[in-house]
Coordinates of C-alpha atoms and ligand atoms in Angstrom, one line a residue:
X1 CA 43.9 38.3 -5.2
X2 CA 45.3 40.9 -3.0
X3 CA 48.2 38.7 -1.6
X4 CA 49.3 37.6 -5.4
X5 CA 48.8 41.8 -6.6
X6 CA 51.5 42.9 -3.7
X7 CA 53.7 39.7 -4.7
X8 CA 53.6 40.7 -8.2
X9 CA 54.7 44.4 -7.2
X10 CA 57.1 43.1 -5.0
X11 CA 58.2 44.2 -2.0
X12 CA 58.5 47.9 -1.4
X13 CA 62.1 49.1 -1.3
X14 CA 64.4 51.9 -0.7
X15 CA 68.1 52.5 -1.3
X16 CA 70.5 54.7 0.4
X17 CA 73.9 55.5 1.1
X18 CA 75.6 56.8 4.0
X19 CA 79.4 58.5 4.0
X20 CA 82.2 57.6 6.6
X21 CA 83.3 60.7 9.1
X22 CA 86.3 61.2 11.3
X23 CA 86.3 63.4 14.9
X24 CA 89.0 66.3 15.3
X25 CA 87.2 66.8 18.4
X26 CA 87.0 63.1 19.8
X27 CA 83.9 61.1 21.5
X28 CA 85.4 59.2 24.1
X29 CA 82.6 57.9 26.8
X30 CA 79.3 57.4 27.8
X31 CA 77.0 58.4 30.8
X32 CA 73.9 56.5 29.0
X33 CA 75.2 53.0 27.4
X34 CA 71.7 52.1 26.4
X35 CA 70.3 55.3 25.2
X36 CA 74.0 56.3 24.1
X37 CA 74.5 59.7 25.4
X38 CA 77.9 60.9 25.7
X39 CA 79.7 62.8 28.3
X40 CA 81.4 65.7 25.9
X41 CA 80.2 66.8 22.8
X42 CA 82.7 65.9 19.4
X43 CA 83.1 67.3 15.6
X44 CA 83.9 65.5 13.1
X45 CA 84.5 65.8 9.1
X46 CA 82.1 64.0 6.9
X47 CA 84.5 62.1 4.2
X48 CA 83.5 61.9 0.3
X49 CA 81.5 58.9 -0.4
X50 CA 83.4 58.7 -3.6
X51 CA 86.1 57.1 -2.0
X52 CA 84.2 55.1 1.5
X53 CA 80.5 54.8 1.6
X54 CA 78.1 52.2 2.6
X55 CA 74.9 51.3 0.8
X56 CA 72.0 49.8 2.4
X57 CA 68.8 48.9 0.6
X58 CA 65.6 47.8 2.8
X59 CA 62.7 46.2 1.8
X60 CA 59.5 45.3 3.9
X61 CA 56.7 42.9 2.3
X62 CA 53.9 41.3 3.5
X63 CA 55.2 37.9 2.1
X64 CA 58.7 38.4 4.4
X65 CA 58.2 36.1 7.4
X66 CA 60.9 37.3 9.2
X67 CA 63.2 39.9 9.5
X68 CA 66.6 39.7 8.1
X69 CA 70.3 41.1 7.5
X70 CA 72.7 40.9 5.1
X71 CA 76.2 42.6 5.5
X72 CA 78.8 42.4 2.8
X73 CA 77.1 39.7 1.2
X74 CA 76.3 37.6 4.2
X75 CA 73.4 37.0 6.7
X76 CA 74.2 38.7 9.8
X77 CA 71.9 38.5 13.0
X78 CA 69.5 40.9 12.8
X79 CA 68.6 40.8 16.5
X80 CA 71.6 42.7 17.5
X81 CA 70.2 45.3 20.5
X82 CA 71.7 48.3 18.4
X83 CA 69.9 47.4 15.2
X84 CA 66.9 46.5 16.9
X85 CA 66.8 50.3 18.9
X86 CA 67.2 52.0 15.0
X87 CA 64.4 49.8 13.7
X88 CA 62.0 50.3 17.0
X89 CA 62.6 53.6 17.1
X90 CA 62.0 54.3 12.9
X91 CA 58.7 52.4 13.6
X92 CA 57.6 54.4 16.3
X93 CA 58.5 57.4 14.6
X94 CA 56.7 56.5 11.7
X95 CA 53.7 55.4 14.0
X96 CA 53.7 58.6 15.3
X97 CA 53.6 60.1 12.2
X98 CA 50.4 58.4 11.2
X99 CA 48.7 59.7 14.1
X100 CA 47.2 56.4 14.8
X101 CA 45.2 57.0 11.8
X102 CA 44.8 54.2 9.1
X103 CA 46.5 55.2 5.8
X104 CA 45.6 52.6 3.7
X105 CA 48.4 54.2 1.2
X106 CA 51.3 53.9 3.6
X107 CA 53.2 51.0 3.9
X108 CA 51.6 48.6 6.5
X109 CA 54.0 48.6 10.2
X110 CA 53.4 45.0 10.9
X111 CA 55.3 43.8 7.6
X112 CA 58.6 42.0 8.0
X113 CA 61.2 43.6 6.5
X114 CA 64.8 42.7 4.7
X115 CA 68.1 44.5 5.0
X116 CA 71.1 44.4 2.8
X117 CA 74.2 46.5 3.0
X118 CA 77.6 47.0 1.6
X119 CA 80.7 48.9 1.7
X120 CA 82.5 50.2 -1.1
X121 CA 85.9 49.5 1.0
X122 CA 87.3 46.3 2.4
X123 CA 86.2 46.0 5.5
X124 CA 89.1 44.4 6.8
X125 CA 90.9 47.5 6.1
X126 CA 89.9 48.6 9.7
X127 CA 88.0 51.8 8.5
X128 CA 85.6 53.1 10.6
X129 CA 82.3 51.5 9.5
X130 CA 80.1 51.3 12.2
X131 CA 79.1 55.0 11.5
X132 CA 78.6 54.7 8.4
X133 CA 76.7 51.1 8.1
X134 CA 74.2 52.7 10.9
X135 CA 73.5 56.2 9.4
X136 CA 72.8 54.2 5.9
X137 CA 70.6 51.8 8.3
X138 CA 68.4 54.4 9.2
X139 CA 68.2 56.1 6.1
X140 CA 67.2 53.8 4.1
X141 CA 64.6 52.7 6.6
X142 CA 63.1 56.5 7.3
X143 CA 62.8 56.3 3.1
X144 CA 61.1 53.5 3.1
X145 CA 58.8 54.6 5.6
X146 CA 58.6 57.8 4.4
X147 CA 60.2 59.6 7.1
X148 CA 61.0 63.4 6.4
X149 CA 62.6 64.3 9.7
X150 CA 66.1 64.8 11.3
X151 CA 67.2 61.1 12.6
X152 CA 70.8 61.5 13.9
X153 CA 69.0 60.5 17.1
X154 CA 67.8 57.6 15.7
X155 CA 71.5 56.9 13.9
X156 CA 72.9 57.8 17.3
X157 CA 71.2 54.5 19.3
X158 CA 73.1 52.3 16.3
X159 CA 76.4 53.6 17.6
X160 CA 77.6 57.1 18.7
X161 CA 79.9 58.3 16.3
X162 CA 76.8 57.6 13.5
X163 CA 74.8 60.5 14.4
X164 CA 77.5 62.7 13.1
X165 CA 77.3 60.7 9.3
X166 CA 73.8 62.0 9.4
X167 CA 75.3 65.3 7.8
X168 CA 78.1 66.4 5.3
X169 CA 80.9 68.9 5.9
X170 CA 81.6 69.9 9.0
X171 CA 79.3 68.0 12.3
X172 CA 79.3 68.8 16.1
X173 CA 77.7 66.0 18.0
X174 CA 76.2 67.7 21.1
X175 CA 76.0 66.1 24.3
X176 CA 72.5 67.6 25.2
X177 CA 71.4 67.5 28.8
X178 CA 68.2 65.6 29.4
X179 CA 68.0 62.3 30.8
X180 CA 65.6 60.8 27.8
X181 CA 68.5 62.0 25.2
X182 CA 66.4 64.0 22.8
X183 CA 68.5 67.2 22.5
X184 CA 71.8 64.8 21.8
X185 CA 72.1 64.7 18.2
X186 CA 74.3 66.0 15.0
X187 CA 74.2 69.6 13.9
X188 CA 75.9 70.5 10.9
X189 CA 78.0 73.2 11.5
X190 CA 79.7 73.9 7.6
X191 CA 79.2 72.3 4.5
X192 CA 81.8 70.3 2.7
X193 CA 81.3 73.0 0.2
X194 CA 82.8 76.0 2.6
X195 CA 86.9 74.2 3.1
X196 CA 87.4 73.5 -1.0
X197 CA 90.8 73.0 -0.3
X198 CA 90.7 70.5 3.1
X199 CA 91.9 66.9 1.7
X200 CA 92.3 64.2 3.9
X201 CA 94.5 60.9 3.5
X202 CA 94.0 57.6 4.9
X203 CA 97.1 56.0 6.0
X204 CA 96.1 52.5 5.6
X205 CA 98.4 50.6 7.9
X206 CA 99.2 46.9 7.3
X207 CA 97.4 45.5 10.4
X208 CA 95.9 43.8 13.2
X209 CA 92.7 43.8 14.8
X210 CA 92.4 46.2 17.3
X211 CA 92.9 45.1 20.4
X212 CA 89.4 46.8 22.3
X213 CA 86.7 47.7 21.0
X214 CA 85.9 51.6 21.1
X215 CA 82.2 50.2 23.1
X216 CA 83.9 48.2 25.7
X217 CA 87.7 50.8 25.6
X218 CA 85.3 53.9 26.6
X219 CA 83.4 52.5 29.4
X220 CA 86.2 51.3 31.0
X221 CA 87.6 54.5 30.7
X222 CA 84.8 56.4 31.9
X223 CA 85.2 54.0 35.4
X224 CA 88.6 54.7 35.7
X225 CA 90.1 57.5 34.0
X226 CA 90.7 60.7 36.0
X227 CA 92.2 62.6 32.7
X228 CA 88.7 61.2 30.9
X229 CA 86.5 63.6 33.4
X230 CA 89.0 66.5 33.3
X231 CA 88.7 66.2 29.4
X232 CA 85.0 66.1 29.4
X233 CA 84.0 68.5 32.1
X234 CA 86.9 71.3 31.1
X235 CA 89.1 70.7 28.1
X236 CA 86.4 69.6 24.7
X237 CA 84.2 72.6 25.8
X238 CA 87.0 74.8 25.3
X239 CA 88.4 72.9 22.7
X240 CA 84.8 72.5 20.6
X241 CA 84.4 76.4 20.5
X242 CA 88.2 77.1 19.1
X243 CA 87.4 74.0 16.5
X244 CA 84.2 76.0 15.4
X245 CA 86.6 79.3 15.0
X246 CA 89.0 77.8 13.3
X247 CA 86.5 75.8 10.8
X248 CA 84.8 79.1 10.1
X249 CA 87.9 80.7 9.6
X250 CA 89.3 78.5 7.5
X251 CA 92.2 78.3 9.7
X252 CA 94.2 74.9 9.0
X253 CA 97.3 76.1 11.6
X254 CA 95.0 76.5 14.3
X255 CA 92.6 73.2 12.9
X256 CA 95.3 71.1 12.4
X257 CA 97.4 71.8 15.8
X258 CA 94.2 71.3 17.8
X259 CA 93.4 68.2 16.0
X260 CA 96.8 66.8 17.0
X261 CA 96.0 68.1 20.2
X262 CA 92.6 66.3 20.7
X263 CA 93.7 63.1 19.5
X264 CA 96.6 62.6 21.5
X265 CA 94.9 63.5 24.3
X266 CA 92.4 61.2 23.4
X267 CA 95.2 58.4 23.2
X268 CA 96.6 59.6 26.6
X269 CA 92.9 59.0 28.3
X270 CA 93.2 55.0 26.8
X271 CA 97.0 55.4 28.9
X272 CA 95.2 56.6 31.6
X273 CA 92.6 53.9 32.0
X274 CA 93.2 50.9 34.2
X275 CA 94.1 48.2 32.8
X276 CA 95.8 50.8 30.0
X277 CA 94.3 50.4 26.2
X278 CA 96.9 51.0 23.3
X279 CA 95.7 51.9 20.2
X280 CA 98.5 53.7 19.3
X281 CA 101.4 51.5 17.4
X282 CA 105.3 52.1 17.2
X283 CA 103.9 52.5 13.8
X284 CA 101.6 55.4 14.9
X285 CA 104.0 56.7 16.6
X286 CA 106.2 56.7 14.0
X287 CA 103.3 58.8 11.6
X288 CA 103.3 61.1 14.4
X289 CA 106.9 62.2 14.9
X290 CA 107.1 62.3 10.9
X291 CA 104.2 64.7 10.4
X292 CA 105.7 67.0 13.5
X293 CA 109.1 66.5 11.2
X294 CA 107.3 67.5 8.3
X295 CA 105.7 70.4 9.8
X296 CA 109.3 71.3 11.0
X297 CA 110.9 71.5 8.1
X298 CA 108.1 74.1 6.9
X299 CA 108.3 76.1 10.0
X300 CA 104.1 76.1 10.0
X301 CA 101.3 72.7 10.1
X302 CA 101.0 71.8 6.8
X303 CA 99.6 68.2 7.7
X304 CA 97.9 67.1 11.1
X305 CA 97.5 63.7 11.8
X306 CA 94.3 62.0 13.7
X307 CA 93.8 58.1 15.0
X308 CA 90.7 56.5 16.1
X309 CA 90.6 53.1 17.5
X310 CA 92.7 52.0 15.5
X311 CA 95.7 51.6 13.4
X312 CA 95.1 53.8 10.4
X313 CA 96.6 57.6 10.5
X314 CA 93.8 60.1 9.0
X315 CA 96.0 62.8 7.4
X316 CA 94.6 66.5 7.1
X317 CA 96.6 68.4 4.5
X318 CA 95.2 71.3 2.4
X319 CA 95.4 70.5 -1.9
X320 CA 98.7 72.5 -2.7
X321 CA 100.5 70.0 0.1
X322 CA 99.3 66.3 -0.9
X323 CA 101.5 65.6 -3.7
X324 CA 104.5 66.4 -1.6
X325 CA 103.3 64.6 1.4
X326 CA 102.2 61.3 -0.4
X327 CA 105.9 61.9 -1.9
X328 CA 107.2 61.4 1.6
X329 CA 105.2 58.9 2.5
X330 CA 106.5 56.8 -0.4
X331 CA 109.8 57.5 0.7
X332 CA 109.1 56.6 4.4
X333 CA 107.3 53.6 3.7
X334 CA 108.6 52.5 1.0
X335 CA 105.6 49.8 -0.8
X336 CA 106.3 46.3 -0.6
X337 CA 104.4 44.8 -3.8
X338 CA 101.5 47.1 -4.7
X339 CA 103.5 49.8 -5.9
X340 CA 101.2 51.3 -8.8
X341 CA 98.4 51.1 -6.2
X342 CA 99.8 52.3 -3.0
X343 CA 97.9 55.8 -4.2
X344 CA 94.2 55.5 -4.3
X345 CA 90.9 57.7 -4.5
X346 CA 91.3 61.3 -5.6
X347 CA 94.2 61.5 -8.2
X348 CA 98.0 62.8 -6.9
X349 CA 100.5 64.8 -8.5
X350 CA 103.9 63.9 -9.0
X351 CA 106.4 65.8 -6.4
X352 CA 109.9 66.0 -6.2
X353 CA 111.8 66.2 -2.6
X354 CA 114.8 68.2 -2.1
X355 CA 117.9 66.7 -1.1
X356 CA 116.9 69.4 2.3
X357 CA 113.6 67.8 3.4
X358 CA 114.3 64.1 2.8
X359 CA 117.1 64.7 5.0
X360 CA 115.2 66.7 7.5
X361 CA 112.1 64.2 7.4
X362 CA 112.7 60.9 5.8
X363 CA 114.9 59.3 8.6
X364 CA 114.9 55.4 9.0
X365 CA 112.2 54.1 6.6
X366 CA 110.0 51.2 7.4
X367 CA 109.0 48.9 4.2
X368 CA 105.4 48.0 3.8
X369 CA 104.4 49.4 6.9
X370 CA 101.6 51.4 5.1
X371 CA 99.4 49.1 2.6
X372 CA 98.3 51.9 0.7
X373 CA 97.2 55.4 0.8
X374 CA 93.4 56.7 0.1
X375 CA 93.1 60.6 -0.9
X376 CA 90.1 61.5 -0.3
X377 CA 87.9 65.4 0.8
X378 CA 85.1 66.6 2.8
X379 CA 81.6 65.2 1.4
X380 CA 78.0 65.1 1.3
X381 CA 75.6 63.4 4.0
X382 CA 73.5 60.2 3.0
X383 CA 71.8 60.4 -0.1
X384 CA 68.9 58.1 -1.7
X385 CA 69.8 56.2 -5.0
X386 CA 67.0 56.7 -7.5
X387 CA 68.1 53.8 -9.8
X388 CA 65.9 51.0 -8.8
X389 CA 68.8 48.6 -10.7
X390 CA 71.0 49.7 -7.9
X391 CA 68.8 47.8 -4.5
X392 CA 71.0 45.4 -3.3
X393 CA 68.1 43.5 -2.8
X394 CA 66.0 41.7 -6.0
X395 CA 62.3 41.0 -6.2
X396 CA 62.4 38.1 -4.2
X397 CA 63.9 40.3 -1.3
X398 CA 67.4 38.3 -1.3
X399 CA 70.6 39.6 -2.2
X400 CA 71.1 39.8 -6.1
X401 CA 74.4 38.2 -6.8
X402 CA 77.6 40.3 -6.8
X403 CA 79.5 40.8 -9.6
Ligands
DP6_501 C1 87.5 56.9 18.9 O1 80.9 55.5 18.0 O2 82.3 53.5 17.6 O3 86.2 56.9 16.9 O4 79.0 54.7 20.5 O5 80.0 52.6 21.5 O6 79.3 52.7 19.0 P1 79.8 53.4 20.2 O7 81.3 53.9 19.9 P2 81.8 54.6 18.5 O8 83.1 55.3 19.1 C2 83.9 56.1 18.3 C3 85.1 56.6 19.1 C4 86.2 57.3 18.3 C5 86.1 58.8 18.4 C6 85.0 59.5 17.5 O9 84.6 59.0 16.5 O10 84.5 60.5 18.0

């Protein structure tokens, strides 16, 4: 009778969904691989999960037999070391919680349990997801446990740059200092509220895989990179407290130079690895030299580009300057087929360029090199979805169909 009730109620489910973020003070190297603890602390800016957000929904029922994962629609293995560390350690945390005690009310440890998750971005696009798809993870599993704590500690054994999407605004990863990795975790040190004029573009480039992954790039860098220990042990502590100044000042000339700063530095530790790793394209390069064109031409830093490991630029600009950037970035890049959508996400104004600055800044322009632009801000951190006709997951624990 019992087993038929809890079949009847289904399984027991929560949804959540988890926002994308991108360092201006970079993570670049471990000196724990398995508990994943890095060697310098980072910030970061949460993005708006308007425009790139993953949603996970878990389930756990006494009628699973098994454990399972679906991402973007498809069964993925759910064995994977870093997903099995967020859902041992959720478990244990929620043991813990129990004291040991039987609460016949909570839901029961031992059940299997179903995970589905989606992005509302192609992920072929090369965004960083991996933050994003672990910080959801472990939301949606301390929900469904009823979890009330802090768990960018937890997000942090998925992958290291997911403790910071534990939080919105404004998020320093500290290292920490003990061995077991319990003071490294995500701090938030503004709200996406306090910068109401930050925006940020993504320059989605027409691309490739990359060629390394960041796992693999970093601890290969960490072996051989002399700049890498230089940059950990004397530059990002440095750097991280002028970030912090400038964040609380509001300061987008000193933010955005040190940004630039901090990721080409970053870039130069890949050159200084052995064998070398390029993430940085002719293309990148090309972004680069424009925005220091662009700046130029304004006599101050009115954008301040970013890269990751990986193709896309992540432009900086505050509101008053987007509609004349994205202007210039039509111009540069002129769009192959997709005209009417090369702007997406927050709306853009039109801007017209005088004859001055597209001569200063629009040299040599390279067709479709940029697939498409997404404007986008500063957002919130993961948030439940209280509409139980938005679990990706239907009674039967499966993935409902996708329109
Ligand atoms: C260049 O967090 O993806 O984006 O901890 O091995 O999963 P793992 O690496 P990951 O590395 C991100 C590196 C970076 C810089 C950053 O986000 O700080």
């Amino acid at each position: 009778v019992a087993a038929a009730m809890a079949a009847e109620r289904g399984p027991a489910m929560a949804t959540c969904t988890a926002p994308v973020n991108i360092a201006v003070i970079k993570y670049w190297g471990k000196r724990d691989t398995d508990l994943i603890l890095p060697i310098n602390s980072s910030l970061s800016v949460t993005l708006h999960q308007d425009q790139l957000k993953t949603t996970t929904t878990a389930a756990a029922s006494r009628d699973f037999t098994e454990d399972r994962l679906w991402l973007n629609g498809k069964e993925a293995d759910v064995g994977h070391p870093r997903v099995q560390a967020c859902l041992r350690e959720v478990r244990r945390l929620a043991r813990k919680r129990r004291g040991g005690g039987e609460d016949t009310a909570a839901l029961s440890l031992s059940y299997k349990i179903h995970i589905a998750s989606e992005n509302n971005f192609p992920t072929a696009a090369g965004l960083a997801s991996s933050a994003a798809g672990y910080a959801c993870l472990v939301s949606a599993l301390a929900r469904l446990y009823g979890l009330e704590e802090e768990l960018s500690e937890v997000a942090r054994r998925g992958s290291g740059s997911a403790c910071r999407s534990m939080f919105g605004g404004f998020v320093q990863w500290q290292r920490g200092e003990r061995p077991d990795g319990t003071d490294s975790l995500a701090l938030q040190v503004a709200p996406e509220t306090h910068w109401p004029e930050l925006r940020v573009l993504v320059l989605v480039v027409s691309g490739e895989k990359k060629p390394v992954g960041s796992t693999v790039g970093m601890q290969t860098s960490v072996e051989t990179s002399p700049l890498l220990k230089h940059r950990a042990e004397v530059v990002v502590p440095e750097r991280l407290a002028q970030m912090m100044r400038h964040i609380r000042d509001r300061d987008f000339e000193g933010f955005g130079q040190l940004a630039m700063r901090d990721s080409n530095q970053f870039h130069a530790t890949c050159l200084d690895t052995f064998p070398p790793i390029f993430y940085l394209t002719d293309l990148s390069r090309h972004i680069i030299a424009l925005a220091h064109r662009y700046n130029a031409h304004h006599g101050h830093t009115k954008v301040a580009y970013t890269f990751d490991a990986g193709p896309n630029a992540v432009i900086f600009a505050l509101a008053d300057t987007v509609a004349e950037f994205v202007e210039v970035v039509r111009r540069s890049f002129p769009p192959a087929t997709n005209g009417d959508r090369f702007v997406r996400g927050l709306p853009v104004g039109s801007a017209a360029l005088s004859p001055e600055l597209v001569a200063a800044v629009v040299t040599e322009p390279v067709p479709g090199a940029v697939q498409y632009i997404l404007h986008t801000k500063p957002g919130p951190g993961p948030q439940l979805v209280d509409d139980p006709s938005q679990h990706l997951l239907g009674a039967d624990g499966l993935p409902r169909s996708r329109a």
